[in-house]
Each structure stands twice: as structure tokens, then as C-alpha cells.
PDB file of C-alpha atoms and ligand atoms in Angstrom:
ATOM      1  CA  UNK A   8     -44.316 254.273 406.736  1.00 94.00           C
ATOM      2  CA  UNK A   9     -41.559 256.405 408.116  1.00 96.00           C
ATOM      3  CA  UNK A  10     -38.616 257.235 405.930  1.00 98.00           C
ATOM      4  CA  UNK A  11     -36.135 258.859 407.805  1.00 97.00           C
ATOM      5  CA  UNK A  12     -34.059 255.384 408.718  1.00 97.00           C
ATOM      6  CA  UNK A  13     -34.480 254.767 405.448  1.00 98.00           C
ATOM      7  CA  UNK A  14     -32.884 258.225 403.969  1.00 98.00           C
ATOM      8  CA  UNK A  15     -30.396 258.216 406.437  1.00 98.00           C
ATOM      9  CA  UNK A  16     -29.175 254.531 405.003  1.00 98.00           C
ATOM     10  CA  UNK A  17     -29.277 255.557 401.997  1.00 98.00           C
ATOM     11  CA  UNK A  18     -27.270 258.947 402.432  1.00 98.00           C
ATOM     12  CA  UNK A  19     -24.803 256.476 403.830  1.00 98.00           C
ATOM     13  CA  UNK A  20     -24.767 253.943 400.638  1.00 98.00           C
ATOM     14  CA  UNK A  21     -24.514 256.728 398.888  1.00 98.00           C
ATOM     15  CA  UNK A  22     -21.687 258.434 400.772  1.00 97.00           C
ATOM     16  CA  UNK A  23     -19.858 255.128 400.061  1.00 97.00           C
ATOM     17  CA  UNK A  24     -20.480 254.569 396.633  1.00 97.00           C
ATOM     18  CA  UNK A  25     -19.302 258.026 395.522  1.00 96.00           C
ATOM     19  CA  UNK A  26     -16.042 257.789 397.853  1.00 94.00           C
ATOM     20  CA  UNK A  27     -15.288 254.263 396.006  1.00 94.00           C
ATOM     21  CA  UNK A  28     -15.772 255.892 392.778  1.00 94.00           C
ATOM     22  CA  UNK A  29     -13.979 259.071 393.420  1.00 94.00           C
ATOM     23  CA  UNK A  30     -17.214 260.824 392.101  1.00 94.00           C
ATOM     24  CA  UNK A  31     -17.871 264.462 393.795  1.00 89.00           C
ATOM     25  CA  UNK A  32     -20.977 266.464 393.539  1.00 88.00           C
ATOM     26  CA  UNK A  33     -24.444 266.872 391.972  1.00 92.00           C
ATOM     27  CA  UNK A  34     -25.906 263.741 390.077  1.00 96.00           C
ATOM     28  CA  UNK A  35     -29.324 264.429 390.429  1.00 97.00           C
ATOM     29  CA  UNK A  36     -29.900 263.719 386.620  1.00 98.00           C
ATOM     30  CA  UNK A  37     -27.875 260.588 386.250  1.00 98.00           C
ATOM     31  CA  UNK A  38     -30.064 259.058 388.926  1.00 98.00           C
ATOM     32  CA  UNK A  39     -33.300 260.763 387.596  1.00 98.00           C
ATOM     33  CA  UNK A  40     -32.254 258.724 384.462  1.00 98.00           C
ATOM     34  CA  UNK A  41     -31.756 255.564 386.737  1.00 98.00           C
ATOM     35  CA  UNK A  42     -34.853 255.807 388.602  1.00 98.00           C
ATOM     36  CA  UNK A  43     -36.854 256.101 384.905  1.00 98.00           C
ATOM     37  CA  UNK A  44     -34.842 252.976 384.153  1.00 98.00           C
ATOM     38  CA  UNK A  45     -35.981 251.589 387.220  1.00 98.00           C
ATOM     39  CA  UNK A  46     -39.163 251.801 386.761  1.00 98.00           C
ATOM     40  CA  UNK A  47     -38.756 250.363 383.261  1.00 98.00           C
ATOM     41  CA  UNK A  48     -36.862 247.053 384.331  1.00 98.00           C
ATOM     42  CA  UNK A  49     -39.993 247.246 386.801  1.00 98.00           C
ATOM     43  CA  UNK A  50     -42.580 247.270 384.290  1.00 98.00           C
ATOM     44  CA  UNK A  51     -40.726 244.378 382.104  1.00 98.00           C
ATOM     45  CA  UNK A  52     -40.356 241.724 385.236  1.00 98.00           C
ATOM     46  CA  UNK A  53     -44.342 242.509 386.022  1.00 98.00           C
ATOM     47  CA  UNK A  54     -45.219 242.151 382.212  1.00 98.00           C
ATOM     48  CA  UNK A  55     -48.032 243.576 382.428  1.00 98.00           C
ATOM     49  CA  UNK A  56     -47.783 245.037 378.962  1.00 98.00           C
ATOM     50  CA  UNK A  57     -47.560 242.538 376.612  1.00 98.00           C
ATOM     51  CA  UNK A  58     -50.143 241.448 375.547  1.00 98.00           C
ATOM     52  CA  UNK A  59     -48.479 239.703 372.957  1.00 98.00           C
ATOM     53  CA  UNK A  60     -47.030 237.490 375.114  1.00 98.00           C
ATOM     54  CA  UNK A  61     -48.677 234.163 377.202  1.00 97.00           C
ATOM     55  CA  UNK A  62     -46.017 234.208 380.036  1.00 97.00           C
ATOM     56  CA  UNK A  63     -46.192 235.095 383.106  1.00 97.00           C
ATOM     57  CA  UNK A  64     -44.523 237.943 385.133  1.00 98.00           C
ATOM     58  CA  UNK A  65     -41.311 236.964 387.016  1.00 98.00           C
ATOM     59  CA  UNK A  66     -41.040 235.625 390.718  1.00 98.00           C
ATOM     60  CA  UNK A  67     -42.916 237.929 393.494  1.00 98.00           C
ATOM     61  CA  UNK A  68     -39.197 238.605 395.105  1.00 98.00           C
ATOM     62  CA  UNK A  69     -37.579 239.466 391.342  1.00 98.00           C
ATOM     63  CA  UNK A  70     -40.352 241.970 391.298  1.00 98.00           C
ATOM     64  CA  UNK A  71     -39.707 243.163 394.793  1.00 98.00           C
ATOM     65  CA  UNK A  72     -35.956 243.736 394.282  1.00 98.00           C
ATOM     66  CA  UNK A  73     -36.558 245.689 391.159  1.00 98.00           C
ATOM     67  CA  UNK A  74     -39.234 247.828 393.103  1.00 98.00           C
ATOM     68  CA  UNK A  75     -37.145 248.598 395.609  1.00 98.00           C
ATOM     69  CA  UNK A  76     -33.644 249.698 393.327  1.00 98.00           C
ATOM     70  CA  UNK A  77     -36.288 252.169 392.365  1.00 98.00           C
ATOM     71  CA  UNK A  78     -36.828 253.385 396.074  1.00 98.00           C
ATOM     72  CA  UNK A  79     -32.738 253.682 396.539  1.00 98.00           C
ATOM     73  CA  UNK A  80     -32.622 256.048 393.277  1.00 98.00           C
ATOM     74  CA  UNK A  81     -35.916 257.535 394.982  1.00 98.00           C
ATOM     75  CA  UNK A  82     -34.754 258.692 398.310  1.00 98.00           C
ATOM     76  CA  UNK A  83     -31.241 259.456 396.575  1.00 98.00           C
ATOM     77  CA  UNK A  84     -32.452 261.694 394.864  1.00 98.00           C
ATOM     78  CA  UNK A  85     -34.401 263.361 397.519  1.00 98.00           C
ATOM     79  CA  UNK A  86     -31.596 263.691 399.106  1.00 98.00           C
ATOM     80  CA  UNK A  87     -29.715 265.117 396.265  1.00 97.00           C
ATOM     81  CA  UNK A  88     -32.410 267.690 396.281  1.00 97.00           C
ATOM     82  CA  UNK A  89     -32.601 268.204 400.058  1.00 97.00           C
ATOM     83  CA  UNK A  90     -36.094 267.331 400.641  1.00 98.00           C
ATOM     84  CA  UNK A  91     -35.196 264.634 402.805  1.00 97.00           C
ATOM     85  CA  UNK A  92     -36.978 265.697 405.501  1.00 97.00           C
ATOM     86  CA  UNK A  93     -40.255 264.106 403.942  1.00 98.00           C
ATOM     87  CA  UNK A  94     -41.068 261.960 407.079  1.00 97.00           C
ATOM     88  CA  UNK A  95     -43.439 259.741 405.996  1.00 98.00           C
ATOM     89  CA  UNK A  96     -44.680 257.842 402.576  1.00 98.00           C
ATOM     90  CA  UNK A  97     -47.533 259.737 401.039  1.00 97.00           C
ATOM     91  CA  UNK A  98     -50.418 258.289 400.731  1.00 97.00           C
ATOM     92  CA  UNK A  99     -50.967 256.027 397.670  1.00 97.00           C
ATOM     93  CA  UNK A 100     -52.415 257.528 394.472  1.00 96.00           C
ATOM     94  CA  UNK A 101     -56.057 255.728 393.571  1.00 94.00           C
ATOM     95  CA  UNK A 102     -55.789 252.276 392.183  1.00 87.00           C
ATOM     96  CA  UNK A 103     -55.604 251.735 388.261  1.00 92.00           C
ATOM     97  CA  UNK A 104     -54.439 249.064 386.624  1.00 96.00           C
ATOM     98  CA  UNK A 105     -50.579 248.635 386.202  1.00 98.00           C
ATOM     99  CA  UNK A 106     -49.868 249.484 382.797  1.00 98.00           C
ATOM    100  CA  UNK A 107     -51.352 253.037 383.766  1.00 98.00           C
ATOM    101  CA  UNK A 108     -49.484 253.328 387.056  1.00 98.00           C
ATOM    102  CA  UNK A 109     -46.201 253.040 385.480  1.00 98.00           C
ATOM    103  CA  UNK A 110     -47.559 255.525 382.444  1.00 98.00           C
ATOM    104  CA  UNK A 111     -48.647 258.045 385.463  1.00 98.00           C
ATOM    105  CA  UNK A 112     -45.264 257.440 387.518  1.00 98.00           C
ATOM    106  CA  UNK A 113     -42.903 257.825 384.460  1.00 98.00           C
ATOM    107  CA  UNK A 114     -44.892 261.147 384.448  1.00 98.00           C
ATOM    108  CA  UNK A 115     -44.552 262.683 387.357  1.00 98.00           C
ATOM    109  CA  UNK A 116     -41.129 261.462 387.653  1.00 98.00           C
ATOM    110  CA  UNK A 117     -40.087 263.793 384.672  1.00 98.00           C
ATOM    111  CA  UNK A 118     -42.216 266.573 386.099  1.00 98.00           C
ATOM    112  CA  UNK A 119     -39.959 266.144 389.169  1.00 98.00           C
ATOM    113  CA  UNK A 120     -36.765 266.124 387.413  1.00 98.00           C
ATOM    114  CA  UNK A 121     -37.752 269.266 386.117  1.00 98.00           C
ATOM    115  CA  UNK A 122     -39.338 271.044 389.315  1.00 98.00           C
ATOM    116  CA  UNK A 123     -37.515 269.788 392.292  1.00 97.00           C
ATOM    117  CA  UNK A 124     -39.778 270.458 393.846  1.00 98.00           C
ATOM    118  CA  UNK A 125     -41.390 268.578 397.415  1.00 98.00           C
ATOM    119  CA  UNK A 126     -44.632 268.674 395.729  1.00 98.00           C
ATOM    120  CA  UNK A 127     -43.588 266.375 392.996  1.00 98.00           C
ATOM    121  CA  UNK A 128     -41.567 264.449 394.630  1.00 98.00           C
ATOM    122  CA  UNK A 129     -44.363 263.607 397.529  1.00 98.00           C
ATOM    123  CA  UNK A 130     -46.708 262.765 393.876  1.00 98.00           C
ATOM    124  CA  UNK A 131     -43.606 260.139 392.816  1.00 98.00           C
ATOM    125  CA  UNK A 132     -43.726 258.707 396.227  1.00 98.00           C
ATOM    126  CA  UNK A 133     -47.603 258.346 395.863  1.00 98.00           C
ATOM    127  CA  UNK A 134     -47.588 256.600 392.394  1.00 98.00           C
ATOM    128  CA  UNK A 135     -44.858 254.366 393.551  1.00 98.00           C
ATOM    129  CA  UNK A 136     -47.376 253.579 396.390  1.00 98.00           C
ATOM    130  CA  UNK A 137     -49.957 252.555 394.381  1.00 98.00           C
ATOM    131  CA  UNK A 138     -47.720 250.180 392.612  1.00 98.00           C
ATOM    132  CA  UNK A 139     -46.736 248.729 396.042  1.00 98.00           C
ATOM    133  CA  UNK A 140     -50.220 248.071 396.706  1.00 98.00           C
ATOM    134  CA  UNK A 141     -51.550 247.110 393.332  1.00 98.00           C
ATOM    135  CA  UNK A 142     -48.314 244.262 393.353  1.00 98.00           C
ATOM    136  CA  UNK A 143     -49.550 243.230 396.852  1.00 98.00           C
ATOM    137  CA  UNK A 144     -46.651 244.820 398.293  1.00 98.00           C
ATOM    138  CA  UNK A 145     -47.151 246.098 402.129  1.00 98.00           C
ATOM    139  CA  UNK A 146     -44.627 248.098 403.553  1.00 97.00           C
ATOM    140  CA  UNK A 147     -42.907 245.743 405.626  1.00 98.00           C
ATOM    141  CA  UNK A 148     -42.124 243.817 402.061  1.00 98.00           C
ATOM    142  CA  UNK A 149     -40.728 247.085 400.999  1.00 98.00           C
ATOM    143  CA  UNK A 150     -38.480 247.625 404.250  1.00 98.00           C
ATOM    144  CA  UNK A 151     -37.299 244.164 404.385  1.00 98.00           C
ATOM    145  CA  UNK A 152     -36.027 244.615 400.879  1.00 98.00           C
ATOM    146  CA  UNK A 153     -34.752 247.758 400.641  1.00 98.00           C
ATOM    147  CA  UNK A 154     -32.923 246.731 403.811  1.00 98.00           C
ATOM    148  CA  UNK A 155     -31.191 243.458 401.924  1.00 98.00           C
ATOM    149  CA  UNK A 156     -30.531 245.074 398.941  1.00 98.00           C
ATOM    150  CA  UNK A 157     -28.878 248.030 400.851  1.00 98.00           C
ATOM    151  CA  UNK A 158     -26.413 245.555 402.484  1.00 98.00           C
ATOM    152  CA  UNK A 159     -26.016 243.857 398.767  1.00 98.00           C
ATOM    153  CA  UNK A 160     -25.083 247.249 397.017  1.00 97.00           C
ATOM    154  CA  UNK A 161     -22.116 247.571 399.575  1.00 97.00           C
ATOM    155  CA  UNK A 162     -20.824 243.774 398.950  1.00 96.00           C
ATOM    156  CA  UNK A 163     -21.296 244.597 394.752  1.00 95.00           C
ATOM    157  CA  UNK A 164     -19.104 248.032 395.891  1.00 94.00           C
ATOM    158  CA  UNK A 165     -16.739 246.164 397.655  1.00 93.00           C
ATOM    159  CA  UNK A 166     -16.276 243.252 395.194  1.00 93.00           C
ATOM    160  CA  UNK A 167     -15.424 245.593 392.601  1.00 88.00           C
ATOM    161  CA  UNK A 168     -19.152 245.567 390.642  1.00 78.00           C
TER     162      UNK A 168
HETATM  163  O1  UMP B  24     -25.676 256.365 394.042  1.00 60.60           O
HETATM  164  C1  UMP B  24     -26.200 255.243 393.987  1.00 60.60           C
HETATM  165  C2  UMP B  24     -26.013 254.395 392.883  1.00 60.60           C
HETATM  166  C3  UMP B  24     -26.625 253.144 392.880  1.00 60.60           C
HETATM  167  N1  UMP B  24     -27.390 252.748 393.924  1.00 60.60           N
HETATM  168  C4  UMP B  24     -28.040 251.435 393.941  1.00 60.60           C
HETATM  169  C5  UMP B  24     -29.527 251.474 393.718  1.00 60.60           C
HETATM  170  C6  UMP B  24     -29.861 250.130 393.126  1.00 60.60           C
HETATM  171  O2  UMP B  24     -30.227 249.213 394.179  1.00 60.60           O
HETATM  172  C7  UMP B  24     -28.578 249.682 392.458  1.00 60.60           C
HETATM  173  C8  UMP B  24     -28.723 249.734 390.952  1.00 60.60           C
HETATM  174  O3  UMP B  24     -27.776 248.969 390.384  1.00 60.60           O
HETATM  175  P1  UMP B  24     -27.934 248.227 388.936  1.00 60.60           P
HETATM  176  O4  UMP B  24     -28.141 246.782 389.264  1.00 60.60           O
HETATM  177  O5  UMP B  24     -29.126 248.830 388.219  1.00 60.60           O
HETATM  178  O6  UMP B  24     -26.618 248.475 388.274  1.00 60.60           O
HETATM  179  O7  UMP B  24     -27.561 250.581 392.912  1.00 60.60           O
HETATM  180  C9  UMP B  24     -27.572 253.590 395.007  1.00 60.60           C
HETATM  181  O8  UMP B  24     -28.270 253.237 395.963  1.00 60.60           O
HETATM  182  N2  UMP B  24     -26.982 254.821 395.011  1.00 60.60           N
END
């Protein structure tokens, strides 16, 4: 999938969200922190890990929305780190069960945090990928998401969230 529309929609939610919170310059580790987050409110509506537990993961589009708050903190942050020129989603990493794709993604992530570097970030892109995919996700689900909840973190701006 190509992700320029996508980081140039995001530079603009961003743009916004900082100008209606007076906030100037770098917060590449506030939303390294958020992404992790992310990723953990992830893991709890798929459930995948508790085995202690007979229920059920959450509705497919509870799931989706908290995949793709992870991609806004994702491309934010490539763009915080100007490697926003990545032009199209790596390919996914191989297919493991989910409980070890979020173990592998929270990795990389913090490798990333600390590198900055493309090469990690094209390896957080691929993990996040393979979560897509192992959650049945194709990348029109993605797009279609990202794109409402894009339009829902300016009305939460605007009303003051
Ligand atoms: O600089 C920012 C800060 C927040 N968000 C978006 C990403 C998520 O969709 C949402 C997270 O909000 P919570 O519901 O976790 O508060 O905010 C951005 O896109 N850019």
C-alpha cells in the first residue's frame, strides 16, 4: 500500500493538534510511548493472551480502530524523524501466532526509538503488517479506518477532548 496520502494526513492532524495545544517541537518519545501503548490496548481488545480467561476478543471494528491509533502514532513518528519518504508498506514479517507478533513488534519498536533509524522503522511497519494480516485485516480495512478515525481525532480536537 502507498503511504504518502496517508503521511501527508497525518502531518496535517498533527499540525492541528499541536497548534490547539500550543505544543512546539520534538515529541518523538511521547509518541514512541503512545505507539507502545497502542499496541498494548491492541493486544488487550484481541485477547489473545489470556489464557485465563473464556471470553472472546472484542468486535472486529474495536480491534480495527485500536490498530489503526497505532498507525497515526506510526507515521507520526516517522515524520517526527523525517523518514517520511518511505513510499510504500513493507512487506509483512512471516506469520506467527499473535501473542508473538505483539512480543516481536514491542521489540523492534524500542529498537526504533533508540536508532531512528529507516531500517527499523521499515521492521515496525513489517510486524505491524503481519498483525494486519494475521487479524484478517487487508489494506483497504486499514485505509478506510485510518481515514475515519483521522476525521474523528479533529472533531475530539475541536470538542475540547
Ligand atoms: O500528535 C498526535 C496525537 C494523537 N493522535 C491521535 C492518534 C490516535 O488515533 C489518537 C489517540 O488518542 P487516545 O484515544 O489514545 O487518547 O490520537 C495523533 O494522530 N497525533
Amino acid at each position: 500500500m502507498n503511504l504518502t496520502k496517508l503521511f501527508d494526513m497525518q502531518k496535517e492532524l498533527d499540525r492541528f493538534i499541536q497548534s490547539k495545544q500550543g505544543l512546539e517541537g520534538d515529541l518523538f518519545r511521547q509518541k514512541g510511548l503512545a505507539l507502545l501503548v497502542e499496541l498494548a490496548e491492541l493486544a488487550n481488545e484481541t485477547r489473545c493472551f489470556k489464557f485465563w480467561s473464556t471470553k472472546g476478543p472484542s468486535e472486529r471494528s474495536v480491534i480495527l480502530e485500536e490498530y489503526v491509533d497505532s498507525i497515526h502514532f506510526l507515521l507520526s513518528l516517522g515524520i517526527e524523524s523525517n523518514l517520511n519518504m518511505l513510499e510504500e508498506w513493507p512487506d509483512p514479517a512471516p506469520e506467527e501466532d499473535l501473542t508473538e507478533l505483539f512480543l516481536k513488534t514491542q521489540q523492534v519498536i524500542h529498537q526504533f526509538l533508540d536508532s531512528h533509524s529507516m531500517s527499523d522503522y521499515q521492521a515496525v511497519w513489517s510486524w505491524y503488517g503481519a498483525i494486519a494480516a494475521q487479524l484478517d485485516f487487508s489494506y483497504d480495512d486499514v485505509l478506510d479506518a485510518y481515514l475515519e478515525k483521522n476525521q474523528k481525532n479533529y472533531d475530539r480536537q475541536r470538542e475540547g477532548y
